[in-house]
Amino acid sequence: RYVAMLSTTKTVCTAPGKVLLCGGYLIVERPNIGLMVAINARFQTTVESQPADTAVNPMTISVHSPQFQQSYGYQFRCDTDCDTTELLRTEGPANPFVEFALSISLAAAWKRTGHTSTFNCTNTNVSIVGDNCFYSQSDYMAKHNITTLSDVPKHNTDIRDKDGNIHKTGLGSSAAMTTSLCGALYQHFTNPQTKAEAEQEIHAIAQFAHSAAQGKVGSGFDVCCAVFGSGTYQRFSPTFFNELLSENVQRQENKVVITNCSKVAGVLQNVKQFDFQHSPMVAVCGSAKTADNANSAKPNFLQVLIGDVHGGSQTVGMVTKVFNWKKSQQTQPPPLWQQLKDGNERLIARLQELQSCSAPSKSFQQQLATTNYTKWKEMAQVATGDEQKLLACLVGLRDTMKQLRVGLKTLGDVCGAEIEPDAQTVLLDKTESLDGVVFCGVPGAGGYDAVFAVLVAGDAVASSVAATWRSSSTTALPLAAEEAGLTTDASNRS
């Protein structure tokens, strides 16, 4: 079933960034669920190599990151007798995300194909680029007197501020990069029979690599979104990788060694034990579709708008504060925690209900886009049939998210973490009063990274929100929510 891809010369993999609309903090613990949306900002990894007549051991790998103007060199060696692999860095600075992704993906590919001819190739070159929206472009725009992000050069290399720092926009850049790199490498050297098979295996490999690079096992929602796309998520067991991380993966000064590769590969391939849950969610994905369109099976008439606040938060520190507070409470789970859990579940249930609604007509969508939540409540009292059901969903979504925002702000206050800072509260209150806005909030762990709004699709609504954000020094990013996760294009496959 799995053969060495000797004639594969080029594999390109892309993985999307994410926005966590609900489930922040709670998603770290099973069985809590969250709602994540994939966005059309992507990392792209290209792997190219030349076929060779015999296995190349060690295999030389060059990695180039044009945006960071950085190159890395590695040698990857398989030891069949000892069942180990070694990745030796020969050029460039240490980069744990690249190194663990290379080591684990290549070890998994070797054990999956079952023979060293997996690496019958020379001149393996890897290129990694990310879309501009993963990094704040405000300094570049100010320096070049640019007012719209679309005028920034694609894969801009000038992303450091005057102090040499790079500011992320909180869209999951490390997870998207790791996933695209693992996906490209694994599929370059193996040949999974189906897309579903490839996704399951790449998901486990990328989760393991990302956990190893971070030095801890996080919730994994960002990697899951990068592989499977938009949907609800319940995390895998936080102990799933513990033994492998402590016993089988060792990172030294300039190399990564994986021991007992057969055991590591066996764990990664045991999909049934990797007990996570992902269910697709398309209610807030895609372009505006109405009943007047021929292919409108679902009411994808909503869109997600994301704003770069030009700030930045120490997410790890905020998570520590939240869970220290939770542990200190006498009642477990604390009432506030349970309130947030119930709210997340209600919001997701409302969106699932929305997916079952008939798509609005073009005229009714226009009416929704030119009125606000207060008017929707009045309209719901007199509407009938499909329109009444749709209005009830929209009003319910707003009410539920408003309660969640209050709960998250309270959580931040009691534990000393600015989950919804006061400045964001003012901005979000203004945003949700606008025509066509369904709900809004701070994504993920909150803080000063970003804000989001879910709105009735249309240029007028988006422009109104963007203008309101701009008055508070927040830039609306040229992004859209989408269903898809990992994509692959392989050339010259036999």
Coordinates of C-alpha atoms in Angstrom, one line a residue:
R1 CA 0.0 0.0 0.0
Y2 CA 2.8 2.4 0.8
V3 CA 5.6 2.7 -1.7
A4 CA 8.7 4.9 -2.0
M5 CA 7.9 7.9 -4.2
L6 CA 11.0 7.5 -6.4
S7 CA 9.6 9.5 -9.3
T8 CA 8.0 12.3 -7.2
T9 CA 10.1 15.4 -7.9
K10 CA 7.9 18.1 -6.3
T11 CA 5.2 18.2 -3.6
V12 CA 3.4 21.3 -2.5
C13 CA 1.3 21.4 0.6
T14 CA -0.6 24.4 2.0
A15 CA -2.3 24.7 5.5
P16 CA -4.6 27.4 6.7
G17 CA -4.4 29.6 9.8
K18 CA -7.3 29.6 12.3
V19 CA -9.6 31.7 14.4
L20 CA -11.1 30.2 17.6
L21 CA -14.5 31.8 17.8
C22 CA -15.4 30.1 21.1
G23 CA -13.9 27.6 23.5
G24 CA -10.9 29.7 24.6
Y25 CA -9.1 28.2 27.7
L26 CA -11.8 25.5 28.2
I27 CA -10.7 23.7 25.0
V28 CA -7.5 22.7 26.8
E29 CA -9.5 20.2 28.9
R30 CA -11.5 17.2 27.6
P31 CA -14.4 16.9 26.9
N32 CA -15.0 20.6 26.3
I33 CA -15.5 21.7 22.7
G34 CA -14.6 24.8 20.7
L35 CA -15.5 26.2 17.3
M36 CA -12.5 26.9 15.0
V37 CA -12.6 28.6 11.6
A38 CA -10.0 28.0 8.9
I39 CA -9.0 31.2 7.1
N40 CA -7.6 31.7 3.6
A41 CA -4.3 32.8 4.9
R42 CA -2.0 29.9 4.3
F43 CA 1.5 28.5 4.8
Q44 CA 2.9 26.8 1.8
T45 CA 5.7 24.2 1.8
T46 CA 7.4 23.0 -1.4
V47 CA 9.6 19.9 -1.3
E48 CA 11.7 19.1 -4.4
S49 CA 14.2 16.4 -5.0
Q50 CA 16.0 14.4 -7.8
P51 CA 15.5 10.6 -8.0
A52 CA 18.6 8.5 -7.3
D53 CA 19.3 4.8 -8.2
T54 CA 20.0 3.8 -4.6
A55 CA 19.1 5.0 -1.1
V56 CA 21.0 8.1 0.0
N57 CA 22.0 7.8 3.7
P58 CA 22.5 10.3 5.1
M59 CA 20.2 12.4 3.0
T60 CA 21.1 16.1 2.6
I61 CA 18.2 18.6 3.0
S62 CA 18.2 22.4 2.4
V63 CA 15.4 24.5 3.9
H64 CA 14.9 28.1 2.9
S65 CA 12.6 30.7 4.4
P66 CA 12.5 33.7 2.0
Q67 CA 10.4 35.9 4.3
F68 CA 12.8 35.6 7.2
Q69 CA 15.8 35.6 4.8
Q70 CA 17.1 32.5 6.5
S71 CA 18.5 29.2 5.2
Y72 CA 19.1 25.9 7.0
G73 CA 21.1 22.8 6.2
Y74 CA 20.5 19.3 7.6
Q75 CA 21.6 15.7 7.2
F76 CA 19.1 13.0 8.0
R77 CA 20.4 9.5 8.7
C78 CA 18.5 6.2 9.3
D79 CA 20.1 3.5 11.4
T80 CA 18.3 0.3 10.5
D81 CA 20.1 -1.9 13.0
C82 CA 19.4 0.4 15.9
D83 CA 15.9 1.5 14.7
T84 CA 16.9 5.2 15.1
T85 CA 17.1 8.4 13.1
E86 CA 19.3 11.4 13.5
L87 CA 18.8 14.9 12.0
L88 CA 22.0 16.9 12.2
R89 CA 21.9 20.6 11.6
T90 CA 24.9 21.7 9.5
E91 CA 23.8 25.3 8.6
G92 CA 21.7 28.1 10.1
P93 CA 20.4 28.8 13.6
A94 CA 18.3 26.4 15.8
N95 CA 14.7 26.2 14.8
P96 CA 12.8 23.6 16.8
F97 CA 9.6 23.8 14.7
V98 CA 11.5 23.0 11.5
E99 CA 13.7 20.4 13.1
F100 CA 11.0 18.4 14.8
A101 CA 8.8 18.5 11.7
L102 CA 11.7 17.2 9.6
S103 CA 12.7 14.5 12.1
I104 CA 9.3 13.1 12.9
S105 CA 7.9 13.3 9.3
L106 CA 10.9 11.6 7.8
A107 CA 11.1 8.9 10.5
A108 CA 7.3 8.2 10.0
A109 CA 7.8 8.0 6.3
W110 CA 10.7 5.6 6.6
K111 CA 8.8 3.2 8.9
R112 CA 5.6 3.5 6.9
T113 CA 7.2 2.4 3.6
G114 CA 9.3 -0.2 5.5
H115 CA 12.6 0.3 3.6
T116 CA 15.4 2.8 3.2
S117 CA 14.7 3.2 -0.5
T118 CA 12.1 5.7 0.7
F119 CA 15.0 8.2 0.4
N120 CA 16.3 7.3 -3.1
C121 CA 16.8 10.9 -3.9
T122 CA 19.4 13.7 -3.9
N123 CA 19.3 17.5 -3.7
T124 CA 16.2 17.7 -1.4
N125 CA 15.2 21.3 -1.2
V126 CA 12.4 22.7 1.0
S127 CA 10.9 26.2 0.7
I128 CA 8.4 27.6 3.3
V129 CA 6.4 30.8 2.8
G130 CA 3.4 32.3 4.7
D131 CA 0.8 34.7 3.6
N132 CA 1.2 38.3 4.8
C133 CA -1.7 38.3 7.2
F134 CA 0.2 36.0 9.6
Y135 CA 2.4 39.0 10.5
S136 CA 1.5 42.6 11.3
Q137 CA 2.3 44.8 8.2
S138 CA 1.6 48.1 9.9
D139 CA 5.2 49.2 10.1
Y140 CA 5.8 48.4 6.5
M141 CA 2.6 50.2 5.4
A142 CA 3.5 53.3 7.4
K143 CA 7.1 53.3 6.1
H144 CA 5.9 53.1 2.5
N145 CA 2.7 55.2 2.9
I146 CA 0.5 52.3 2.0
T147 CA -3.1 52.3 3.2
T148 CA -4.4 48.9 2.1
L149 CA -2.9 45.5 2.8
S150 CA -3.5 44.4 -0.8
D151 CA -0.7 46.8 -1.9
V152 CA 1.9 45.0 0.3
P153 CA 4.2 42.7 -1.7
K154 CA 3.2 39.0 -1.6
H155 CA 5.2 37.1 1.0
N156 CA 6.7 40.4 2.2
T157 CA 10.3 40.0 3.5
D158 CA 10.3 43.4 5.3
I159 CA 8.2 42.4 8.3
R160 CA 10.4 43.6 11.3
D161 CA 9.6 46.8 13.1
K162 CA 12.2 49.5 13.9
D163 CA 13.5 47.4 16.8
G164 CA 13.9 44.3 14.7
N165 CA 10.8 42.5 16.2
I166 CA 8.2 40.5 14.3
H167 CA 4.6 40.9 15.5
K168 CA 2.2 38.0 14.8
T169 CA -1.5 38.5 14.3
G170 CA -2.5 35.4 16.3
L171 CA -3.7 33.3 13.3
G172 CA -1.8 30.1 14.2
S173 CA 1.3 30.6 12.2
S174 CA 3.4 28.0 13.9
A175 CA 0.7 25.3 13.6
A176 CA 0.0 26.2 9.9
M177 CA 3.8 26.1 9.1
T178 CA 4.4 22.9 11.0
T179 CA 1.4 21.2 9.3
S180 CA 2.3 22.3 5.8
L181 CA 5.9 21.1 6.3
C182 CA 4.9 17.7 7.8
G183 CA 2.3 17.2 5.1
A184 CA 4.6 18.0 2.2
L185 CA 7.5 15.9 3.6
Y186 CA 5.4 12.9 4.5
Q187 CA 3.5 12.8 1.2
H188 CA 6.7 13.4 -0.8
F189 CA 8.2 10.2 0.4
T190 CA 5.0 8.0 0.8
N191 CA 1.9 7.4 -1.1
P192 CA -1.3 7.2 1.1
Q193 CA -4.1 5.5 -0.8
T194 CA -6.8 8.1 0.1
K195 CA -7.1 11.7 1.1
A196 CA -8.7 10.7 4.4
E197 CA -5.8 8.3 5.2
A198 CA -3.3 11.0 4.5
E199 CA -5.0 13.5 6.6
Q200 CA -5.3 11.2 9.6
E201 CA -1.6 10.3 9.6
I202 CA -0.4 13.9 8.9
H203 CA -2.6 15.1 11.7
A204 CA -0.9 12.8 14.2
I205 CA 2.6 13.6 12.9
A206 CA 2.0 17.4 12.9
Q207 CA 0.4 17.3 16.4
F208 CA 3.5 15.4 17.7
A209 CA 6.0 17.7 16.0
H210 CA 4.2 20.8 17.2
S211 CA 4.0 19.5 20.8
A212 CA 7.7 18.6 20.7
A213 CA 8.7 22.0 19.4
Q214 CA 6.6 23.8 22.0
G215 CA 7.9 21.6 24.8
K216 CA 4.4 20.8 25.9
V217 CA 1.2 19.2 24.7
G218 CA -1.3 21.9 24.0
S219 CA -5.0 21.5 23.0
G220 CA -4.0 21.0 19.4
F221 CA -7.0 22.8 17.9
D222 CA -4.8 24.9 15.7
V223 CA -3.1 21.9 14.1
C224 CA -6.4 20.1 13.7
C225 CA -7.9 23.2 11.9
A226 CA -4.8 23.3 9.7
V227 CA -5.4 19.7 8.6
F228 CA -9.2 19.2 8.6
G229 CA -10.5 22.8 8.2
S230 CA -13.4 24.6 9.9
G231 CA -15.4 22.8 12.6
T232 CA -15.9 21.9 16.2
Y233 CA -13.1 20.3 18.1
Q234 CA -12.6 18.2 21.2
R235 CA -9.0 17.6 22.0
F236 CA -7.1 14.3 22.2
S237 CA -5.8 13.0 25.5
P238 CA -3.1 15.3 26.8
T239 CA -1.1 12.2 27.9
F240 CA -1.1 10.7 24.4
F241 CA 2.4 11.9 23.4
N242 CA 3.9 12.0 26.9
E243 CA 5.9 8.7 26.8
L244 CA 7.2 9.4 23.3
L245 CA 8.3 12.9 24.2
S246 CA 10.1 11.8 27.4
E247 CA 11.6 8.6 26.1
N248 CA 12.0 8.6 22.3
V249 CA 12.7 12.1 21.1
Q250 CA 15.9 13.9 22.2
R251 CA 16.9 17.3 21.0
Q252 CA 20.6 18.2 21.5
E253 CA 22.5 21.3 20.6
N254 CA 22.5 20.7 16.8
K255 CA 20.6 17.5 16.3
V256 CA 17.4 15.6 16.9
V257 CA 17.5 11.8 17.6
I258 CA 14.5 9.5 17.5
T259 CA 14.9 6.1 19.1
N260 CA 12.7 3.0 18.7
C261 CA 11.2 4.5 15.5
S262 CA 9.0 1.5 15.1
K263 CA 7.3 2.3 18.4
V264 CA 6.9 6.0 17.5
A265 CA 5.5 5.2 14.1
G266 CA 3.1 2.6 15.6
V267 CA 1.7 5.2 18.0
L268 CA 1.3 7.8 15.3
Q269 CA -0.5 5.3 13.0
N270 CA -2.9 4.2 15.8
V271 CA -5.7 6.5 14.7
K272 CA -8.3 4.9 16.9
Q273 CA -6.3 5.6 20.1
F274 CA -5.8 9.2 19.0
D275 CA -9.1 10.1 20.4
F276 CA -9.9 13.6 19.2
Q277 CA -13.2 14.8 17.6
H278 CA -13.7 17.1 14.6
S279 CA -17.0 17.9 13.0
P280 CA -17.2 20.2 10.0
M281 CA -19.0 23.5 10.4
V282 CA -19.8 25.5 7.3
A283 CA -22.3 28.0 8.7
V284 CA -19.8 30.9 8.8
C285 CA -17.6 29.8 5.8
G286 CA -17.6 30.8 2.2
S287 CA -19.0 33.6 0.1
A288 CA -22.5 34.9 0.3
K289 CA -25.0 32.3 -0.9
T290 CA -28.7 32.9 -1.1
A291 CA -31.7 31.0 -2.3
D292 CA -31.4 32.9 -5.5
N293 CA -28.2 31.0 -6.3
A294 CA -28.4 27.6 -7.9
N295 CA -26.0 25.9 -5.6
S296 CA -27.2 27.2 -2.2
A297 CA -27.7 23.9 -0.2
K298 CA -26.5 25.7 3.0
P299 CA -27.1 29.3 4.1
N300 CA -23.5 30.4 3.9
F301 CA -24.7 34.0 3.9
L302 CA -22.5 34.9 6.9
Q303 CA -18.8 36.0 6.7
V304 CA -16.1 36.3 9.3
L305 CA -14.1 39.6 9.5
I306 CA -10.8 39.6 11.5
G307 CA -9.1 42.7 12.8
D308 CA -5.4 43.1 13.7
V309 CA -5.2 45.2 16.8
H310 CA -1.4 45.8 16.4
G311 CA -0.8 44.7 20.0
G312 CA 0.2 41.2 21.0
S313 CA -0.4 39.1 24.1
Q314 CA 1.7 36.6 26.1
T315 CA -0.8 33.7 25.6
V316 CA 1.2 31.2 27.7
G317 CA 1.2 33.6 30.7
M318 CA -2.5 34.2 30.3
V319 CA -3.3 30.5 30.2
T320 CA -1.2 30.0 33.4
K321 CA -3.1 32.7 35.2
V322 CA -6.5 31.2 34.2
F323 CA -5.7 27.7 35.3
N324 CA -4.0 28.7 38.5
W325 CA -7.2 30.5 39.4
K326 CA -9.3 27.5 38.4
K327 CA -7.2 25.2 40.6
S328 CA -7.6 27.5 43.6
Q329 CA -11.4 27.4 43.6
Q330 CA -13.2 25.2 46.1
T331 CA -15.9 24.1 43.7
Q332 CA -14.7 22.1 40.7
P333 CA -15.5 23.1 38.0
P334 CA -16.1 26.7 39.3
P335 CA -19.6 28.0 38.4
L336 CA -18.0 30.6 36.0
W337 CA -16.2 27.8 34.2
Q338 CA -19.4 25.8 33.9
Q339 CA -21.2 28.9 32.6
L340 CA -18.7 29.3 29.9
K341 CA -18.8 25.7 29.0
D342 CA -22.6 25.8 28.7
G343 CA -22.4 29.0 26.6
N344 CA -19.9 27.5 24.1
E345 CA -22.2 24.5 23.6
R346 CA -25.2 26.8 23.1
L347 CA -23.4 28.9 20.5
I348 CA -22.3 25.8 18.6
A349 CA -25.8 24.4 18.8
R350 CA -27.2 27.6 17.4
L351 CA -24.8 27.5 14.5
Q352 CA -25.7 23.9 13.8
E353 CA -29.3 24.9 13.8
L354 CA -28.5 27.7 11.4
Q355 CA -27.0 25.1 9.0
S356 CA -30.4 23.4 8.8
C357 CA -32.2 26.7 7.9
S358 CA -33.1 27.5 4.3
A359 CA -30.9 30.1 2.7
P360 CA -32.3 33.6 2.7
S361 CA -33.6 35.2 -0.5
K362 CA -31.5 37.9 -1.9
S363 CA -34.0 40.6 -0.8
F364 CA -34.2 39.2 2.8
Q365 CA -30.4 39.0 3.0
Q366 CA -30.3 42.7 2.0
Q367 CA -32.9 43.5 4.6
L368 CA -30.7 41.8 7.3
A369 CA -27.6 43.6 6.1
T370 CA -29.3 47.0 6.5
T371 CA -30.8 46.4 10.0
N372 CA -29.3 45.6 13.3
Y373 CA -29.9 43.1 16.2
T374 CA -32.6 45.3 17.8
K375 CA -34.6 45.4 14.6
W376 CA -34.1 41.6 14.1
K377 CA -35.8 41.0 17.5
E378 CA -38.8 43.1 16.3
M379 CA -38.9 41.3 12.9
A380 CA -38.8 37.9 14.6
Q381 CA -42.0 38.7 16.4
V382 CA -44.0 39.0 13.2
A383 CA -42.1 36.8 10.8
T384 CA -43.3 33.4 9.8
G385 CA -41.8 30.2 8.4
D386 CA -38.2 30.1 7.3
E387 CA -37.6 33.8 7.9
Q388 CA -38.8 33.5 11.5
K389 CA -36.5 30.5 12.1
L390 CA -33.5 32.3 10.6
L391 CA -34.2 35.4 12.7
A392 CA -34.5 33.3 15.9
C393 CA -31.1 31.8 15.1
L394 CA -29.4 35.1 14.6
V395 CA -30.9 36.7 17.7
G396 CA -30.0 33.6 19.7
L397 CA -26.4 33.7 18.4
R398 CA -26.1 37.4 19.5
D399 CA -27.5 36.7 22.9
T400 CA -25.3 33.7 23.5
M401 CA -22.1 35.4 22.4
K402 CA -22.9 38.5 24.5
Q403 CA -23.2 36.2 27.6
L404 CA -19.9 34.5 26.6
R405 CA -18.2 37.9 26.3
V406 CA -19.4 38.9 29.8
G407 CA -18.2 35.6 31.2
L408 CA -14.8 35.8 29.6
K409 CA -14.3 39.4 30.8
T410 CA -15.2 38.3 34.3
L411 CA -12.8 35.4 34.0
G412 CA -10.0 37.8 33.1
D413 CA -10.9 40.1 36.0
V414 CA -10.8 37.4 38.6
C415 CA -7.5 35.8 37.5
G416 CA -5.6 38.9 36.4
A417 CA -5.5 38.2 32.7
E418 CA -6.8 40.8 30.2
I419 CA -8.9 38.4 28.1
E420 CA -11.2 41.1 26.8
P421 CA -9.3 44.3 27.6
D422 CA -11.4 47.5 28.2
A423 CA -10.3 49.0 24.9
Q424 CA -11.5 45.9 23.1
T425 CA -14.8 46.0 25.0
V426 CA -15.5 49.5 23.8
L427 CA -14.6 48.6 20.2
L428 CA -16.7 45.4 20.2
D429 CA -19.7 47.1 21.8
K430 CA -19.6 49.7 18.9
T431 CA -19.2 46.9 16.4
E432 CA -22.2 44.8 17.5
S433 CA -24.4 47.9 17.3
L434 CA -23.8 48.2 13.5
D435 CA -26.2 47.0 10.8
G436 CA -25.6 43.5 9.7
V437 CA -23.4 42.4 12.6
V438 CA -24.5 39.1 14.1
F439 CA -21.9 38.8 16.9
C440 CA -18.3 39.7 17.7
G441 CA -15.6 39.0 20.2
V442 CA -11.9 38.3 20.9
P443 CA -10.7 35.1 19.4
G444 CA -8.9 32.3 21.2
A445 CA -7.2 33.3 24.5
G446 CA -8.1 37.0 23.9
G447 CA -5.9 39.8 24.8
Y448 CA -4.4 42.4 22.4
D449 CA -3.9 40.2 19.3
A450 CA -7.1 40.5 17.3
V451 CA -10.9 40.9 17.3
F452 CA -13.4 39.2 15.0
A453 CA -17.0 39.8 13.8
V454 CA -19.5 37.5 12.2
L455 CA -21.7 39.5 9.8
V456 CA -24.2 39.2 7.0
A457 CA -22.1 38.9 3.9
G458 CA -21.8 42.0 1.8
D459 CA -19.4 44.8 1.0
A460 CA -21.4 47.5 2.8
V461 CA -21.5 45.7 6.1
A462 CA -17.8 44.8 5.9
S463 CA -16.9 48.4 5.0
S464 CA -18.9 49.7 7.9
V465 CA -17.1 47.4 10.4
A466 CA -13.7 48.1 8.9
A467 CA -14.2 51.8 9.2
T468 CA -15.3 51.4 12.9
W469 CA -12.2 49.3 13.6
R470 CA -9.9 51.7 11.7
S471 CA -11.0 54.6 14.0
S472 CA -9.6 52.5 16.9
S473 CA -6.3 51.7 15.1
T474 CA -7.5 48.2 14.2
T475 CA -7.0 46.9 10.7
A476 CA -9.5 44.7 9.0
L477 CA -7.5 41.9 7.4
P478 CA -8.4 40.8 3.8
L479 CA -9.3 37.3 4.9
A480 CA -12.3 35.0 4.6
A481 CA -13.3 31.9 6.4
E482 CA -13.2 28.7 4.4
E483 CA -14.0 25.0 4.9
A484 CA -10.8 23.5 3.6
G485 CA -7.8 22.4 5.6
L486 CA -4.7 20.8 4.2
T487 CA -4.2 20.8 0.4
T488 CA -1.6 18.9 -1.6
D489 CA -0.3 19.1 -5.2
A490 CA 2.3 16.5 -6.2
S491 CA 4.1 16.5 -9.5
N492 CA 5.3 13.5 -11.4
R493 CA 3.8 10.8 -9.2
S494 CA 4.1 7.4 -10.7

